[in-house]
mmCIF file of C-alpha atoms in Angstrom:
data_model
loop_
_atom_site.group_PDB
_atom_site.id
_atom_site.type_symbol
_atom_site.label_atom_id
_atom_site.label_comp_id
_atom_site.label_asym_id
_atom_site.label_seq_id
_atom_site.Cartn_x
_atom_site.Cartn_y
_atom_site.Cartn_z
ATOM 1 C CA UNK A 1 0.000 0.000 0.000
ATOM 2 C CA UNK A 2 2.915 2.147 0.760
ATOM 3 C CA UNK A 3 4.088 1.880 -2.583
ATOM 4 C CA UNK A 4 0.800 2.957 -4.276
ATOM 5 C CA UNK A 5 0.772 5.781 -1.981
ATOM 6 C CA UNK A 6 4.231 6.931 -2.917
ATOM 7 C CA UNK A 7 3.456 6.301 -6.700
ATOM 8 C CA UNK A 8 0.576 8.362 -6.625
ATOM 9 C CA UNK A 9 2.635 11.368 -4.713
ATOM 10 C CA UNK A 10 5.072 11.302 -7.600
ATOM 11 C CA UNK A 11 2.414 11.776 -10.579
ATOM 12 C CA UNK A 12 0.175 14.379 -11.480
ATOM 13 C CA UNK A 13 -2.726 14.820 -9.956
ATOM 14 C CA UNK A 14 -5.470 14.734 -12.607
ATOM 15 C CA UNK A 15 -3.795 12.045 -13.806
ATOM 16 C CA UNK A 16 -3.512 10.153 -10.024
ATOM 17 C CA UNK A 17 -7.497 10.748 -10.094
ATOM 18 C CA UNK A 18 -7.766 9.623 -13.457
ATOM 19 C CA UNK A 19 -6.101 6.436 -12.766
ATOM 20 C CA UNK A 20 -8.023 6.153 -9.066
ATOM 21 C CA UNK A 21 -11.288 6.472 -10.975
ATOM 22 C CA UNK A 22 -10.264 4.096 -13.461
ATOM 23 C CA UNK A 23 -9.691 1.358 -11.113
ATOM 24 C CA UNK A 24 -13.341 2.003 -9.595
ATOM 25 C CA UNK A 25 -14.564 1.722 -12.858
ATOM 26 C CA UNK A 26 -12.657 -1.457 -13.217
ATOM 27 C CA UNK A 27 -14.504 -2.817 -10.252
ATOM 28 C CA UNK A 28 -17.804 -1.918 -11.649
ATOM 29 C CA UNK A 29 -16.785 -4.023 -14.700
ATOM 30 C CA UNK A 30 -15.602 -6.733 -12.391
ATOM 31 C CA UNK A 31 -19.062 -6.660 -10.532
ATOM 32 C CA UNK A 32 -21.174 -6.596 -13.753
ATOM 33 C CA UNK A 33 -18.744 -9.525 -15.531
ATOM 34 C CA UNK A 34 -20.506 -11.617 -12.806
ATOM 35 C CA UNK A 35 -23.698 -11.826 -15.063
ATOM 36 C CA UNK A 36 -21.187 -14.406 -17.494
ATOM 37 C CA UNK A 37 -21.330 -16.790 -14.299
ATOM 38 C CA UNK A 38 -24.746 -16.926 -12.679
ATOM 39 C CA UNK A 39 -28.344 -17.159 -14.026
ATOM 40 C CA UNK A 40 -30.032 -15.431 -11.157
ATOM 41 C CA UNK A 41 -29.164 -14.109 -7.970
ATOM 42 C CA UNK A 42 -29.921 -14.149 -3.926
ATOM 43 C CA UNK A 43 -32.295 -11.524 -3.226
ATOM 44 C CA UNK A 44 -30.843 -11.536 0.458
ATOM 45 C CA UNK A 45 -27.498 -11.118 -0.802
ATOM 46 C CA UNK A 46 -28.546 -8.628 -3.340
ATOM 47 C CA UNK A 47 -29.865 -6.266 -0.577
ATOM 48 C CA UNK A 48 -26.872 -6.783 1.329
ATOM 49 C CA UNK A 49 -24.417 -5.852 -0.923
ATOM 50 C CA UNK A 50 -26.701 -2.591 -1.752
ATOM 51 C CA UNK A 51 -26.728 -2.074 1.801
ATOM 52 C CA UNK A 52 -22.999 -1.891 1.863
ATOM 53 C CA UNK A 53 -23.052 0.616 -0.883
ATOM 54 C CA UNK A 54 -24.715 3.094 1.640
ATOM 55 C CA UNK A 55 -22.913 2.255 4.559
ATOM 56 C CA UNK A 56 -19.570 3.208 2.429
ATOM 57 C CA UNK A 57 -21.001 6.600 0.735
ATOM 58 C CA UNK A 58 -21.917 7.681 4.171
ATOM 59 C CA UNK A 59 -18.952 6.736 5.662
ATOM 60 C CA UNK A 60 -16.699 8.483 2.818
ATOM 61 C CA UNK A 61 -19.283 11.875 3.380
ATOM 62 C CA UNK A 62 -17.853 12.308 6.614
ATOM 63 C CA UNK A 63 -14.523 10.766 6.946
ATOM 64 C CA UNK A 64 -13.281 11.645 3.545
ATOM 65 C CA UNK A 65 -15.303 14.927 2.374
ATOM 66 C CA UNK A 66 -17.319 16.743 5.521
ATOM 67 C CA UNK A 67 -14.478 16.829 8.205
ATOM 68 C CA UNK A 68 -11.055 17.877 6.054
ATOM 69 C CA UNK A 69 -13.482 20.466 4.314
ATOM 70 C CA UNK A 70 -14.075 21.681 7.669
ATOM 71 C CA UNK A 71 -10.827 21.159 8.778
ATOM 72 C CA UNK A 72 -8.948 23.283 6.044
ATOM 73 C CA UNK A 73 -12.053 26.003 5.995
ATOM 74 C CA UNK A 74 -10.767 29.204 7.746
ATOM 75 C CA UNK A 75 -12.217 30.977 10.524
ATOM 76 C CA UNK A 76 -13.651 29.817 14.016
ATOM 77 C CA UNK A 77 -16.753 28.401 15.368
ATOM 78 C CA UNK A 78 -19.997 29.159 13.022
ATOM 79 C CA UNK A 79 -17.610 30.603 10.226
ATOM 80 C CA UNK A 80 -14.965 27.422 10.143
ATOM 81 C CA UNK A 81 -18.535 25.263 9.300
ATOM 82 C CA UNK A 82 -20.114 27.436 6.661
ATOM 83 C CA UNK A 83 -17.867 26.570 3.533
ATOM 84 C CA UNK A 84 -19.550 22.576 5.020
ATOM 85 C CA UNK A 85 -23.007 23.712 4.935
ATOM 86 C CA UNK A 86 -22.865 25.650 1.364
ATOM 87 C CA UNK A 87 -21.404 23.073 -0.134
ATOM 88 C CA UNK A 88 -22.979 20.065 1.159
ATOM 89 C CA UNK A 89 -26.513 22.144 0.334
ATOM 90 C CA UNK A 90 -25.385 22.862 -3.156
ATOM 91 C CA UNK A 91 -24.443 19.208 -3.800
ATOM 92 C CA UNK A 92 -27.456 18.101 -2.573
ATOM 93 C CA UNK A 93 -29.453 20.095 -4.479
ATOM 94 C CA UNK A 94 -27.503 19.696 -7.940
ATOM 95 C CA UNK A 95 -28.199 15.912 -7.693
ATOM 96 C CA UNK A 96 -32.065 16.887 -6.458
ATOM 97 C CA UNK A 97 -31.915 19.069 -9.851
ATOM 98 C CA UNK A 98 -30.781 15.666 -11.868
ATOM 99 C CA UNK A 99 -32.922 13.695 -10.221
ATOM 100 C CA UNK A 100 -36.053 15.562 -11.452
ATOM 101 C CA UNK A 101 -34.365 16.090 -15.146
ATOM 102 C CA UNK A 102 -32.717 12.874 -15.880
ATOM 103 C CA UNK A 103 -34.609 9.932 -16.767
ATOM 104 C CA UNK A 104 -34.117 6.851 -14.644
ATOM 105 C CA UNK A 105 -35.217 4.041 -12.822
ATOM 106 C CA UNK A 106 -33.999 2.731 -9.762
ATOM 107 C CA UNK A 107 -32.879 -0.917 -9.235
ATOM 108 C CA UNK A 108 -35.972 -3.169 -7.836
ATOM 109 C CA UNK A 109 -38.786 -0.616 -9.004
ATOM 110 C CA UNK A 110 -41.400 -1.058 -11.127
ATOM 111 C CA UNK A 111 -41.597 0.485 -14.822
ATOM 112 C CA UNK A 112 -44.267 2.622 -13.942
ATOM 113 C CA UNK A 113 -42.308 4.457 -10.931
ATOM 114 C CA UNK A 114 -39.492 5.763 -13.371
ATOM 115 C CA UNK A 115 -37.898 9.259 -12.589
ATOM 116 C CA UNK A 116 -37.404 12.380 -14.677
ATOM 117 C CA UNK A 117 -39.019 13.827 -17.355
ATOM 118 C CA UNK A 118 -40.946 11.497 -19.533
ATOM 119 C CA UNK A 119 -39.566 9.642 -22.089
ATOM 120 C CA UNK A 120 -40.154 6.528 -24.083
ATOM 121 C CA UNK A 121 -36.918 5.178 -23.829
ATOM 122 C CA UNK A 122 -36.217 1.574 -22.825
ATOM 123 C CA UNK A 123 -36.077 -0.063 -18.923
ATOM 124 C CA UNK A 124 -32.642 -0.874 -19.798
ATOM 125 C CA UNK A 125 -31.590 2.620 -20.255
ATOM 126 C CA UNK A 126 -33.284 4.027 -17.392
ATOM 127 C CA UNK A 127 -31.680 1.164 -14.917
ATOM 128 C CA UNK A 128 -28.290 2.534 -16.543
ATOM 129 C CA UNK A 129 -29.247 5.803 -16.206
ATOM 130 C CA UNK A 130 -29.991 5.690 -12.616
ATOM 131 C CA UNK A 131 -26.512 4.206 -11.551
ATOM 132 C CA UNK A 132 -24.602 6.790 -13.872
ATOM 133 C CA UNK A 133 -26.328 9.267 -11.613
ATOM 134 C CA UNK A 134 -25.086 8.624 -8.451
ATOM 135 C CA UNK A 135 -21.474 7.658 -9.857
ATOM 136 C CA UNK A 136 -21.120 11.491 -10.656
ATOM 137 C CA UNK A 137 -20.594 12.575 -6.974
ATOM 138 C CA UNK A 138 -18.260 9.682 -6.284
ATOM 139 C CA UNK A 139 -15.714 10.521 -9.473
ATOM 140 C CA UNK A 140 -15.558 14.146 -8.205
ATOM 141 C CA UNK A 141 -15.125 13.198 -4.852
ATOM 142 C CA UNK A 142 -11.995 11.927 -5.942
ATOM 143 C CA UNK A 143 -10.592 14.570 -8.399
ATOM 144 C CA UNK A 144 -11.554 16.683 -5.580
ATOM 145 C CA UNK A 145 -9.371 14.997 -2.923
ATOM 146 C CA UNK A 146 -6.402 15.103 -5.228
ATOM 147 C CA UNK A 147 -6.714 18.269 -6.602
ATOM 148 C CA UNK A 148 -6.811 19.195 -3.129
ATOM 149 C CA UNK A 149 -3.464 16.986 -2.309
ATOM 150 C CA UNK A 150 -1.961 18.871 -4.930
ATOM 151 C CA UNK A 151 -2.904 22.342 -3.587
ATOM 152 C CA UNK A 152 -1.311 21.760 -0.396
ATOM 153 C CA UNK A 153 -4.590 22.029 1.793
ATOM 154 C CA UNK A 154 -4.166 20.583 5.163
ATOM 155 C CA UNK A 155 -6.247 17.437 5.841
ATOM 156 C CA UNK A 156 -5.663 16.504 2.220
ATOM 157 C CA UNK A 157 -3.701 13.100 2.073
ATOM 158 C CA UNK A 158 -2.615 10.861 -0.930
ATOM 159 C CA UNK A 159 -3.711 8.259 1.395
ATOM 160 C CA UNK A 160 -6.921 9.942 2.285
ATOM 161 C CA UNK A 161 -7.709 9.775 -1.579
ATOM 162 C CA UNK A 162 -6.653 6.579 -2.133
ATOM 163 C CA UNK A 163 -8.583 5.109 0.883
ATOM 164 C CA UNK A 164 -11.930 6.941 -0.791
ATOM 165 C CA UNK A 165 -11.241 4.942 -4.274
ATOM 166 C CA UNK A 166 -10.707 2.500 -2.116
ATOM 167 C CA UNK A 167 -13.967 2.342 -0.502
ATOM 168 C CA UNK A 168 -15.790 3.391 -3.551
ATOM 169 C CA UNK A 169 -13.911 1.210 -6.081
ATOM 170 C CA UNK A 170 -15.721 -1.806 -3.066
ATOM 171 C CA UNK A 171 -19.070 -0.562 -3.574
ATOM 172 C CA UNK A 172 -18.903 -0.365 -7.376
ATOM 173 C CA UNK A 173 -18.305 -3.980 -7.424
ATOM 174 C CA UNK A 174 -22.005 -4.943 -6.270
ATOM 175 C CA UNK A 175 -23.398 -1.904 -8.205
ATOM 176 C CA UNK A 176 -21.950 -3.549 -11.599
ATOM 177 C CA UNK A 177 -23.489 -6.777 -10.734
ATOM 178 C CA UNK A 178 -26.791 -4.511 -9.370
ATOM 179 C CA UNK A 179 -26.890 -3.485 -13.216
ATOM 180 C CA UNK A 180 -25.838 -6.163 -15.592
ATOM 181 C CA UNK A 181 -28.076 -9.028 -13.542
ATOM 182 C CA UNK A 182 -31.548 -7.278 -13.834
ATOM 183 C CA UNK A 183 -31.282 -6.680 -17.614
ATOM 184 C CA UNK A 184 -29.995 -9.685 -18.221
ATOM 185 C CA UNK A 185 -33.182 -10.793 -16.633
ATOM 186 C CA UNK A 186 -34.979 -8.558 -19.164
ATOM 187 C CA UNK A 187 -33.664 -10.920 -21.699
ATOM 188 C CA UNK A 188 -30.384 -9.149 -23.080
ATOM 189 C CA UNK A 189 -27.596 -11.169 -23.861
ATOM 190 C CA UNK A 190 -24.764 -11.782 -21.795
ATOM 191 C CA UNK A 191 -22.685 -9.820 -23.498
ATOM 192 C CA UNK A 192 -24.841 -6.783 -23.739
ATOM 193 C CA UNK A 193 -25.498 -7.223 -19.881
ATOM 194 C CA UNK A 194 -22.271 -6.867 -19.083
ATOM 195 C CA UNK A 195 -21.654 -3.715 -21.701
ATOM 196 C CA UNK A 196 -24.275 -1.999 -20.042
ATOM 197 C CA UNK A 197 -23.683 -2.642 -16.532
ATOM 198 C CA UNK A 198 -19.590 -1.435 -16.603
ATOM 199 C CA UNK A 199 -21.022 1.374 -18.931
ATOM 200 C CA UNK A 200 -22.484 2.879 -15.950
ATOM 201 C CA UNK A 201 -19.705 3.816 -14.017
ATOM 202 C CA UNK A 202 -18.280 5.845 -17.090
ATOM 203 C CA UNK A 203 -18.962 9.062 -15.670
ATOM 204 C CA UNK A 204 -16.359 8.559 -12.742
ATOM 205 C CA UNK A 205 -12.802 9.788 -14.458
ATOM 206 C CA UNK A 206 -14.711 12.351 -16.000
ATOM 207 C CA UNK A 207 -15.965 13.523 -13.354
ATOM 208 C CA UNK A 208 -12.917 12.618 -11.469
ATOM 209 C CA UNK A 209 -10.976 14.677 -13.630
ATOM 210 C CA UNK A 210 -13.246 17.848 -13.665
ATOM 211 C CA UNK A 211 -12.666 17.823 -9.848
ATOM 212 C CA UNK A 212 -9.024 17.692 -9.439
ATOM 213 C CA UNK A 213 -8.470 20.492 -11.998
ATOM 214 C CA UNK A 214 -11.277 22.501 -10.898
ATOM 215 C CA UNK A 215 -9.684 22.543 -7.293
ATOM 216 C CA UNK A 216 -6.131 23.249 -8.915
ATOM 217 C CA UNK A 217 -7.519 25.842 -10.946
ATOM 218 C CA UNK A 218 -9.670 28.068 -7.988
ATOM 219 C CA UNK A 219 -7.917 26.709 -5.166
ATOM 220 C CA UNK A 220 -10.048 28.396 -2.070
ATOM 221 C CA UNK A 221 -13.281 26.632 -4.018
ATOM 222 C CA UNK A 222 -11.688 22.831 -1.899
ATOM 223 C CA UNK A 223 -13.737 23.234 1.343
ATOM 224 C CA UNK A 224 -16.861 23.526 -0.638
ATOM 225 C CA UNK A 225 -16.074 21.472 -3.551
ATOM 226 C CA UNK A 226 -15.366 18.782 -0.679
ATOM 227 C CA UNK A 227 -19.025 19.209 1.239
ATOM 228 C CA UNK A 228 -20.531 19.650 -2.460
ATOM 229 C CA UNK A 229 -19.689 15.741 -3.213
ATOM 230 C CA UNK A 230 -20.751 15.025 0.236
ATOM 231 C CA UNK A 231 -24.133 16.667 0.088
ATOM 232 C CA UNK A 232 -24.578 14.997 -3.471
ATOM 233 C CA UNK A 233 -23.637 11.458 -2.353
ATOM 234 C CA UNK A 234 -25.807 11.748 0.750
ATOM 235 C CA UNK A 235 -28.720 12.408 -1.063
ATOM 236 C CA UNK A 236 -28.198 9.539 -3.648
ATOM 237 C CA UNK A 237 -28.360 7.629 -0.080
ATOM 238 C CA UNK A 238 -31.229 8.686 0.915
ATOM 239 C CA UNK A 239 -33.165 9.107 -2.202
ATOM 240 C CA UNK A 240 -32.038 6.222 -3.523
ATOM 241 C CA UNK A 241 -30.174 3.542 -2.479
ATOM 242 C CA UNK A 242 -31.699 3.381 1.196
ATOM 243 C CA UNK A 243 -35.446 3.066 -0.849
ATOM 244 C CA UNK A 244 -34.070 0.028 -2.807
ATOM 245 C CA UNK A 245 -32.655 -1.566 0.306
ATOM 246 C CA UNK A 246 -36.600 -1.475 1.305
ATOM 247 C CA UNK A 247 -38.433 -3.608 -1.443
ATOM 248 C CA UNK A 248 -38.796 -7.012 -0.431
ATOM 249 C CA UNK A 249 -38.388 -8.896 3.112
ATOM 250 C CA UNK A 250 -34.511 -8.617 3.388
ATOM 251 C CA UNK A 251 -34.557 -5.010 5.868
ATOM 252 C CA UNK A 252 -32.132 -6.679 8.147
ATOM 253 C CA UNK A 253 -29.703 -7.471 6.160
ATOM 254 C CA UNK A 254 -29.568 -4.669 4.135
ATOM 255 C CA UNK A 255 -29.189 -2.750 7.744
ATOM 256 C CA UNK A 256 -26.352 -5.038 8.364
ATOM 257 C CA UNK A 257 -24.630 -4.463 5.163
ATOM 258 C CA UNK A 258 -25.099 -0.613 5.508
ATOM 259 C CA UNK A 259 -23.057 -1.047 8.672
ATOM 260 C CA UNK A 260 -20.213 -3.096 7.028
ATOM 261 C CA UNK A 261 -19.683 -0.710 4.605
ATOM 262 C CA UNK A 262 -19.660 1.934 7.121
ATOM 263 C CA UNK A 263 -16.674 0.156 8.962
ATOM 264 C CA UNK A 264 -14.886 -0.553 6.550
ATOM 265 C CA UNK A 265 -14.958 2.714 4.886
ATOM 266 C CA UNK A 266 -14.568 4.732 8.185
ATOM 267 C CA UNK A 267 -11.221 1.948 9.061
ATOM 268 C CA UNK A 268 -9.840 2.972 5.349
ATOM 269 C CA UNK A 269 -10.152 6.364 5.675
ATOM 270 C CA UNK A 270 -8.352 6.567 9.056
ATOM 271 C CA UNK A 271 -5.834 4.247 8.380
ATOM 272 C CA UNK A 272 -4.754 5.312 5.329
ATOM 273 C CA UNK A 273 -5.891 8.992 5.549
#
């Protein structure tokens, strides 16, 4: 681990969050490659694994994004936190604003509860859709942490950045499979299964990028650009992956899983960051 560390330190840094993002998009295509192995899957273990896909973007909010953006944000006492609470708003309502634009359909819904504006396009497309959305604020949490690595903001750490690609390159795993299983159930082939569930985490060097040089660009824009990702990812949480967690009889478990992912995302963060 040391030595990734010390290879990232000696690149540059939209090209460190390039290459982060890349290997969380390589775990996306890992998860959604599983559809060339199984016919089906466990329900039960399907909720768990979402589960731990909360428990980790909740985890990385705080640990990784809320406290260093309060950390490095100037001033004392109500003035230190407000960089936090404008950003974290803002992010939260950009993704609100994309929630009500885009069209998309979460994982374990019906047809007729799609998202967005209307649209005739295809289940397949909206299941896609849905996961691309909530891989934006995860890519620019990255490019963010770099950028801010780069800047030479205090509570910014190589390891800190690589702990949150870490954690999300973990939780892209299941969302892969949480893609390329259902459609395959829709009757696409394997192959096309698999192309659309690694498709959807696509967005994440982009977005990765567009963070670090954004931060390296208008440096005293880190504290907020850090609580913006954190407001966004919070409110794919809550809006979504919580409410797909909550479909069938597997509560528990999903509960369970949200706590894993909270551990191990929280143990990353602090022993790497």
């Amino acid at each position: 681990m040391e030595q990734i560390i010390t290879y990232f330190e000696s690149i540059d840094p939209i090209l460190a969050a390039f290459y982060a993002t890349l290997f969380t998009w390589g775990l996306t295509a890992a998860g959604a490659a599983l559809v060339f192995l199984f016919k089906g899957y466990n329900r039960a273990v399907f909720d768990g694994m979402l589960g731990f896909t909360g428990g980790v973007m909740v985890a990385a909010s705080f640990w990784s994004l809320l406290a260093p953006g309060i950390e490095m944000s100037p001033g004392d006492g109500f003035v230190k936190v407000i960089p936090a609470v404008v950003g974290f708003a803002l992010g939260a309502l950009f993704l609100y604003g994309l929630d009500k634009v885009l069209p998309h359909l979460h994982i374990n819904f019906k047809e007729s509860e799609k998202e967005g504006v209307k649209t005739p396009w295809h289940k397949t497309t909206l299941l896609v859709l849905a996961i691309t959305l909530h891989n934006i604020p995860e890519g620019l949490a990255v490019g963010v942490l770099f950028g801010g690595v780069a800047a030479g903001f205090d509570g910014a750490t190589i390891g800190g950045a690589v702990a949150l690609a870490i954690g999300i390159g973990l939780q892209n795993f299941p969302e892969g499979f949480a893609v390329s299983m259902p459609i395959r159930r829709q009757g696409a082939s394997k192959w096309k299964s698999f192309m659309y569930g690694q498709s959807s985490a696509l967005v994440e060097p982009i977005a990765a990028v567009i963070g670090a040089w954004a931060v390296m660009t208008f440096q005293p824009v880190l504290p907020y650009a850090l609580s913006f990702a954190a407001g966004a990812m919070i409110f794919v949480v809550v809006e979504e992956v919580i409410p797909e967690t909550q479909q069938d009889k597997y509560t528990d478990i999903a509960t369970l899983g949200f706590i894993g992912g909270f551990i191990v995302m929280m143990t990353l963060d602090v022993g790497l960051g």
